CSV table of N, CA and C in Angstrom, one decimal:
chain,number,residue,atom,x,y,z
W,1,MET,N,91.6,25.0,-106.9
W,1,MET,CA,91.6,25.6,-105.6
W,1,MET,C,91.8,24.5,-104.6
W,2,LYS,N,92.8,24.6,-103.9
W,2,LYS,CA,93.1,23.6,-102.9
W,2,LYS,C,92.1,23.7,-101.7
W,3,GLY,N,91.5,22.6,-101.4
W,3,GLY,CA,90.6,22.6,-100.2
W,3,GLY,C,89.2,23.1,-100.5
W,4,LYS,N,88.9,23.5,-101.7
W,4,LYS,CA,87.6,24.0,-102.0
W,4,LYS,C,87.0,23.1,-103.0
W,5,LYS,N,85.7,22.7,-102.8
W,5,LYS,CA,85.0,21.9,-103.8
W,5,LYS,C,84.4,22.9,-104.8
W,6,VAL,N,84.6,22.5,-106.1
W,6,VAL,CA,84.0,23.3,-107.2
W,6,VAL,C,82.8,22.5,-107.7
W,7,GLU,N,81.6,23.1,-107.8
W,7,GLU,CA,80.5,22.4,-108.3
W,7,GLU,C,80.1,23.0,-109.7
W,8,CYS,N,79.5,22.2,-110.5
W,8,CYS,CA,79.0,22.6,-111.8
W,8,CYS,C,77.5,22.4,-111.9
W,9,PHE,N,76.8,23.5,-112.3
W,9,PHE,CA,75.4,23.4,-112.4
W,9,PHE,C,75.0,23.7,-113.9
W,10,PRO,N,74.7,22.6,-114.6
W,10,PRO,CA,74.3,22.9,-116.0
W,10,PRO,C,73.0,23.7,-116.1
W,11,ILE,N,72.9,24.6,-117.0
W,11,ILE,CA,71.7,25.4,-117.3
W,11,ILE,C,71.1,24.9,-118.6
W,12,GLU,N,70.0,24.2,-118.5
W,12,GLU,CA,69.4,23.6,-119.6
W,12,GLU,C,68.0,24.1,-119.8
W,13,SER,N,67.6,24.1,-121.1
W,13,SER,CA,66.3,24.7,-121.4
W,13,SER,C,65.7,24.0,-122.6
W,14,GLN,N,64.4,24.1,-122.8
W,14,GLN,CA,63.8,23.6,-124.0
W,14,GLN,C,64.2,24.5,-125.2
W,15,ASP,N,64.7,25.6,-124.8
W,15,ASP,CA,65.1,26.6,-125.9
W,15,ASP,C,66.6,26.8,-125.9
W,16,ASN,N,67.4,25.8,-125.8
W,16,ASN,CA,68.8,25.9,-125.9
W,16,ASN,C,69.3,26.5,-127.3
W,17,HIS,N,70.4,27.0,-127.3
W,17,HIS,CA,71.0,27.5,-128.6
W,17,HIS,C,71.2,26.3,-129.5
W,18,LYS,N,71.0,26.5,-130.8
W,18,LYS,CA,71.2,25.5,-131.8
W,18,LYS,C,72.6,25.5,-132.4
W,19,GLY,N,73.4,26.6,-132.1
W,19,GLY,CA,74.8,26.7,-132.5
W,19,GLY,C,75.7,26.9,-131.3
W,20,GLU,N,77.0,27.0,-131.6
W,20,GLU,CA,77.9,27.2,-130.5
W,20,GLU,C,77.7,28.6,-129.9
W,21,ILE,N,77.9,28.6,-128.6
W,21,ILE,CA,77.8,29.9,-127.9
W,21,ILE,C,79.2,30.6,-128.1
W,22,ARG,N,79.1,31.9,-128.6
W,22,ARG,CA,80.3,32.6,-128.9
W,22,ARG,C,80.7,33.6,-127.8
W,23,LYS,N,79.7,34.1,-127.0
W,23,LYS,CA,80.0,35.1,-126.0
W,23,LYS,C,78.9,34.9,-124.9
W,24,ILE,N,79.4,35.2,-123.7
W,24,ILE,CA,78.5,35.2,-122.5
W,24,ILE,C,78.8,36.4,-121.6
W,25,ILE,N,77.8,37.0,-121.1
W,25,ILE,CA,77.9,38.1,-120.2
W,25,ILE,C,77.1,37.8,-119.0
W,26,TYR,N,77.6,38.2,-117.8
W,26,TYR,CA,76.9,38.1,-116.5
W,26,TYR,C,76.5,39.5,-116.1
W,27,THR,N,75.3,39.8,-115.7
W,27,THR,CA,74.9,41.1,-115.2
W,27,THR,C,73.8,40.9,-114.2
W,28,THR,N,73.4,42.0,-113.6
W,28,THR,CA,72.2,42.0,-112.7
W,28,THR,C,71.3,43.1,-113.3
W,29,MET,N,70.0,42.8,-113.2
W,29,MET,CA,68.9,43.7,-113.6
W,29,MET,C,67.9,43.9,-112.5
W,30,ASN,N,66.9,44.7,-112.8
W,30,ASN,CA,65.9,45.0,-111.8
W,30,ASN,C,66.5,45.5,-110.5
W,31,ASP,N,67.4,46.5,-110.6
W,31,ASP,CA,68.0,47.2,-109.5
W,31,ASP,C,68.9,46.2,-108.7
W,32,GLY,N,69.5,45.2,-109.4
W,32,GLY,CA,70.4,44.3,-108.7
W,32,GLY,C,69.7,43.0,-108.1
W,33,THR,N,68.4,42.9,-108.3
W,33,THR,CA,67.7,41.8,-107.7
W,33,THR,C,67.6,40.5,-108.6
W,34,LEU,N,68.0,40.7,-109.9
W,34,LEU,CA,67.9,39.6,-110.8
W,34,LEU,C,69.3,39.3,-111.5
W,35,ASP,N,69.8,38.1,-111.2
W,35,ASP,CA,71.0,37.7,-111.9
W,35,ASP,C,70.7,37.2,-113.3
W,36,VAL,N,71.4,37.7,-114.3
W,36,VAL,CA,71.1,37.3,-115.7
W,36,VAL,C,72.4,36.9,-116.4
W,37,LEU,N,72.3,35.9,-117.2
W,37,LEU,CA,73.3,35.5,-118.2
W,37,LEU,C,72.8,35.8,-119.5
W,38,ILE,N,73.6,36.5,-120.4
W,38,ILE,CA,73.2,36.8,-121.7
W,38,ILE,C,74.2,36.1,-122.6
W,39,THR,N,73.6,35.2,-123.5
W,39,THR,CA,74.5,34.4,-124.4
W,39,THR,C,74.2,34.8,-125.9
W,40,ALA,N,75.3,34.8,-126.7
W,40,ALA,CA,75.2,35.1,-128.1
W,40,ALA,C,75.8,33.9,-128.8
W,41,SER,N,75.1,33.5,-129.9
W,41,SER,CA,75.4,32.2,-130.6
W,41,SER,C,75.7,32.3,-132.1
W,42,ALA,N,76.3,31.3,-132.6
W,42,ALA,CA,76.4,31.1,-134.0
W,42,ALA,C,75.1,30.9,-134.7
W,43,ASP,N,74.0,30.5,-133.9
W,43,ASP,CA,72.7,30.3,-134.5
W,43,ASP,C,72.0,31.6,-134.7
W,44,ARG,N,72.7,32.8,-134.5
W,44,ARG,CA,72.2,34.1,-134.8
W,44,ARG,C,71.2,34.6,-133.8
W,45,THR,N,71.2,34.0,-132.6
W,45,THR,CA,70.3,34.5,-131.5
W,45,THR,C,71.0,34.9,-130.3
W,46,ILE,N,70.3,35.7,-129.5
W,46,ILE,CA,70.8,36.1,-128.2
W,46,ILE,C,69.8,35.6,-127.2
W,47,LYS,N,70.2,35.0,-126.1
W,47,LYS,CA,69.3,34.5,-125.2
W,47,LYS,C,69.6,35.1,-123.8
W,48,MET,N,68.6,35.3,-123.0
W,48,MET,CA,68.7,35.8,-121.7
W,48,MET,C,68.2,34.7,-120.7
W,49,TRP,N,69.1,34.4,-119.7
W,49,TRP,CA,68.9,33.3,-118.8
W,49,TRP,C,68.8,33.8,-117.3
W,50,GLU,N,68.0,33.2,-116.6
W,50,GLU,CA,68.0,33.4,-115.1
W,50,GLU,C,68.5,32.1,-114.5
W,51,PRO,N,69.9,32.1,-114.2
W,51,PRO,CA,70.5,30.9,-113.8
W,51,PRO,C,70.1,30.3,-112.5
W,52,LYS,N,69.6,31.1,-111.6
W,52,LYS,CA,69.1,30.6,-110.3
W,52,LYS,C,67.7,30.1,-110.3
W,53,ASN,N,67.0,30.2,-111.4
W,53,ASN,CA,65.6,29.8,-111.6
W,53,ASN,C,65.6,28.3,-111.7
W,54,THR,N,65.1,27.6,-110.7
W,54,THR,CA,65.0,26.1,-110.8
W,54,THR,C,63.6,25.6,-110.9
W,55,LYS,N,62.6,26.5,-110.9
W,55,LYS,CA,61.2,26.1,-111.0
W,55,LYS,C,60.6,26.2,-112.4
W,56,LYS,N,61.2,26.9,-113.3
W,56,LYS,CA,60.7,27.0,-114.6
W,56,LYS,C,61.9,27.2,-115.6
W,57,ASP,N,61.6,27.2,-116.8
W,57,ASP,CA,62.7,27.3,-117.9
W,57,ASP,C,63.6,28.6,-117.6
W,58,PRO,N,64.9,28.4,-117.4
W,58,PRO,CA,65.7,29.5,-117.1
W,58,PRO,C,65.9,30.5,-118.3
W,59,CYS,N,65.6,30.1,-119.5
W,59,CYS,CA,65.7,31.0,-120.7
W,59,CYS,C,64.4,31.8,-120.7
W,60,PHE,N,64.5,33.1,-120.4
W,60,PHE,CA,63.2,33.9,-120.4
W,60,PHE,C,63.1,34.8,-121.6
W,61,GLN,N,64.1,34.9,-122.4
W,61,GLN,CA,63.9,35.7,-123.6
W,61,GLN,C,64.9,35.3,-124.7
W,62,THR,N,64.4,35.3,-125.9
W,62,THR,CA,65.3,35.1,-127.1
W,62,THR,C,65.1,36.3,-128.0
W,63,ILE,N,66.3,36.8,-128.4
W,63,ILE,CA,66.3,38.0,-129.3
W,63,ILE,C,66.8,37.6,-130.6
W,64,VAL,N,66.1,37.9,-131.7
W,64,VAL,CA,66.5,37.6,-133.1
W,64,VAL,C,66.6,38.9,-133.9
W,65,GLY,N,67.4,38.8,-134.9
W,65,GLY,CA,67.6,40.0,-135.8
W,65,GLY,C,68.8,39.9,-136.7
W,66,HIS,N,69.9,39.4,-136.2
W,66,HIS,CA,71.1,39.2,-137.0
W,66,HIS,C,70.9,38.1,-138.0
W,67,GLU,N,71.6,38.3,-139.1
W,67,GLU,CA,71.5,37.3,-140.2
W,67,GLU,C,72.8,36.5,-140.3
W,68,GLY,N,73.7,36.7,-139.3
W,68,GLY,CA,75.0,36.0,-139.3
W,68,GLY,C,75.3,35.6,-137.9
W,69,THR,N,76.4,34.9,-137.7
W,69,THR,CA,76.9,34.5,-136.4
W,69,THR,C,77.2,35.8,-135.6
W,70,ILE,N,76.7,35.8,-134.3
W,70,ILE,CA,77.0,36.9,-133.4
W,70,ILE,C,78.4,36.8,-132.9
W,71,LEU,N,79.2,37.8,-133.1
W,71,LEU,CA,80.7,37.7,-132.8
W,71,LEU,C,81.0,38.3,-131.4
W,72,ASP,N,80.3,39.4,-131.1
W,72,ASP,CA,80.7,40.0,-129.8
W,72,ASP,C,79.5,40.8,-129.3
W,73,MET,N,79.5,41.1,-128.0
W,73,MET,CA,78.4,41.9,-127.5
W,73,MET,C,78.9,42.6,-126.2
W,74,VAL,N,78.2,43.6,-125.8
W,74,VAL,CA,78.5,44.3,-124.5
W,74,VAL,C,77.2,44.8,-124.0
W,75,TYR,N,77.0,44.7,-122.7
W,75,TYR,CA,75.8,45.2,-122.1
W,75,TYR,C,76.1,46.5,-121.3
W,76,ILE,N,75.4,47.6,-121.5
W,76,ILE,CA,75.7,48.8,-120.8
W,76,ILE,C,74.5,49.0,-119.8
W,77,ASP,N,74.8,48.7,-118.6
W,77,ASP,CA,73.7,48.7,-117.6
W,77,ASP,C,73.1,50.1,-117.4
W,78,LYS,N,73.9,51.1,-117.4
W,78,LYS,CA,73.4,52.5,-117.1
W,78,LYS,C,72.3,52.9,-118.1
W,79,VAL,N,72.3,52.5,-119.3
W,79,VAL,CA,71.3,52.8,-120.3
W,79,VAL,C,70.5,51.6,-120.7
W,80,GLN,N,70.7,50.5,-120.1
W,80,GLN,CA,70.0,49.2,-120.4
W,80,GLN,C,70.0,48.9,-121.9
W,81,GLN,N,71.2,48.9,-122.5
W,81,GLN,CA,71.4,48.6,-123.9
W,81,GLN,C,72.4,47.5,-124.1
W,82,LEU,N,72.0,46.6,-125.0
W,82,LEU,CA,72.9,45.5,-125.4
W,82,LEU,C,73.4,45.8,-126.8
W,83,ILE,N,74.7,45.9,-127.1
W,83,ILE,CA,75.2,46.2,-128.4
W,83,ILE,C,75.9,44.9,-128.9
W,84,THR,N,75.5,44.5,-130.1
W,84,THR,CA,76.0,43.3,-130.7
W,84,THR,C,76.7,43.5,-132.1
W,85,THR,N,77.6,42.7,-132.4
W,85,THR,CA,78.2,42.7,-133.8
W,85,THR,C,78.1,41.3,-134.4
W,86,SER,N,78.1,41.2,-135.7
W,86,SER,CA,77.8,39.9,-136.3
W,86,SER,C,78.6,39.8,-137.7
W,87,THR,N,78.7,38.5,-138.1
W,87,THR,CA,79.3,38.3,-139.4
W,87,THR,C,78.4,38.8,-140.6
W,88,ASP,N,77.2,39.3,-140.3
W,88,ASP,CA,76.4,39.9,-141.3
W,88,ASP,C,76.8,41.4,-141.5
W,89,ARG,N,77.9,41.8,-140.9
W,89,ARG,CA,78.5,43.1,-141.0
W,89,ARG,C,77.7,44.2,-140.4
W,90,THR,N,76.8,43.9,-139.4
W,90,THR,CA,76.1,44.9,-138.8
W,90,THR,C,76.4,45.0,-137.3
W,91,MET,N,76.1,46.1,-136.7
W,91,MET,CA,76.1,46.3,-135.3
W,91,MET,C,74.7,46.7,-134.9
W,92,ARG,N,74.2,46.1,-133.9
W,92,ARG,CA,72.8,46.4,-133.5
W,92,ARG,C,72.8,46.8,-132.0
W,93,ILE,N,71.9,47.8,-131.7
W,93,ILE,CA,71.7,48.2,-130.4
W,93,ILE,C,70.3,47.8,-129.9
W,94,TRP,N,70.2,47.0,-128.9
W,94,TRP,CA,69.0,46.5,-128.3
W,94,TRP,C,68.7,47.2,-127.0
W,95,ILE,N,67.5,47.6,-126.9
W,95,ILE,CA,67.0,48.2,-125.6
W,95,ILE,C,66.4,47.1,-124.8
W,96,ILE,N,67.0,46.9,-123.6
W,96,ILE,CA,66.6,45.8,-122.7
W,96,ILE,C,65.7,46.5,-121.6
W,97,ASP,N,64.5,46.1,-121.5
W,97,ASP,CA,63.6,46.6,-120.5
W,97,ASP,C,63.5,45.6,-119.3
């Protein structure tokens, strides 16, 4: 972008993924007041991050259950569900409160 400065802000945590991140989703929760990044990894976990949180660990939830690399996911805000697929040949539906 000509004339615009682009900044990069790394999001780091004591609870970083142990494998490559395969998918990332940005959404808002709590009636639009909370920005959330949801990441899915080859380490078989899903993590939820509050990227604007600079006072404490930005990773506020880790979801486990797949036995293989998570390949894809979609978040459906209307029903607060996260749907994931994995190399373990399963599809899982997670209720996000």
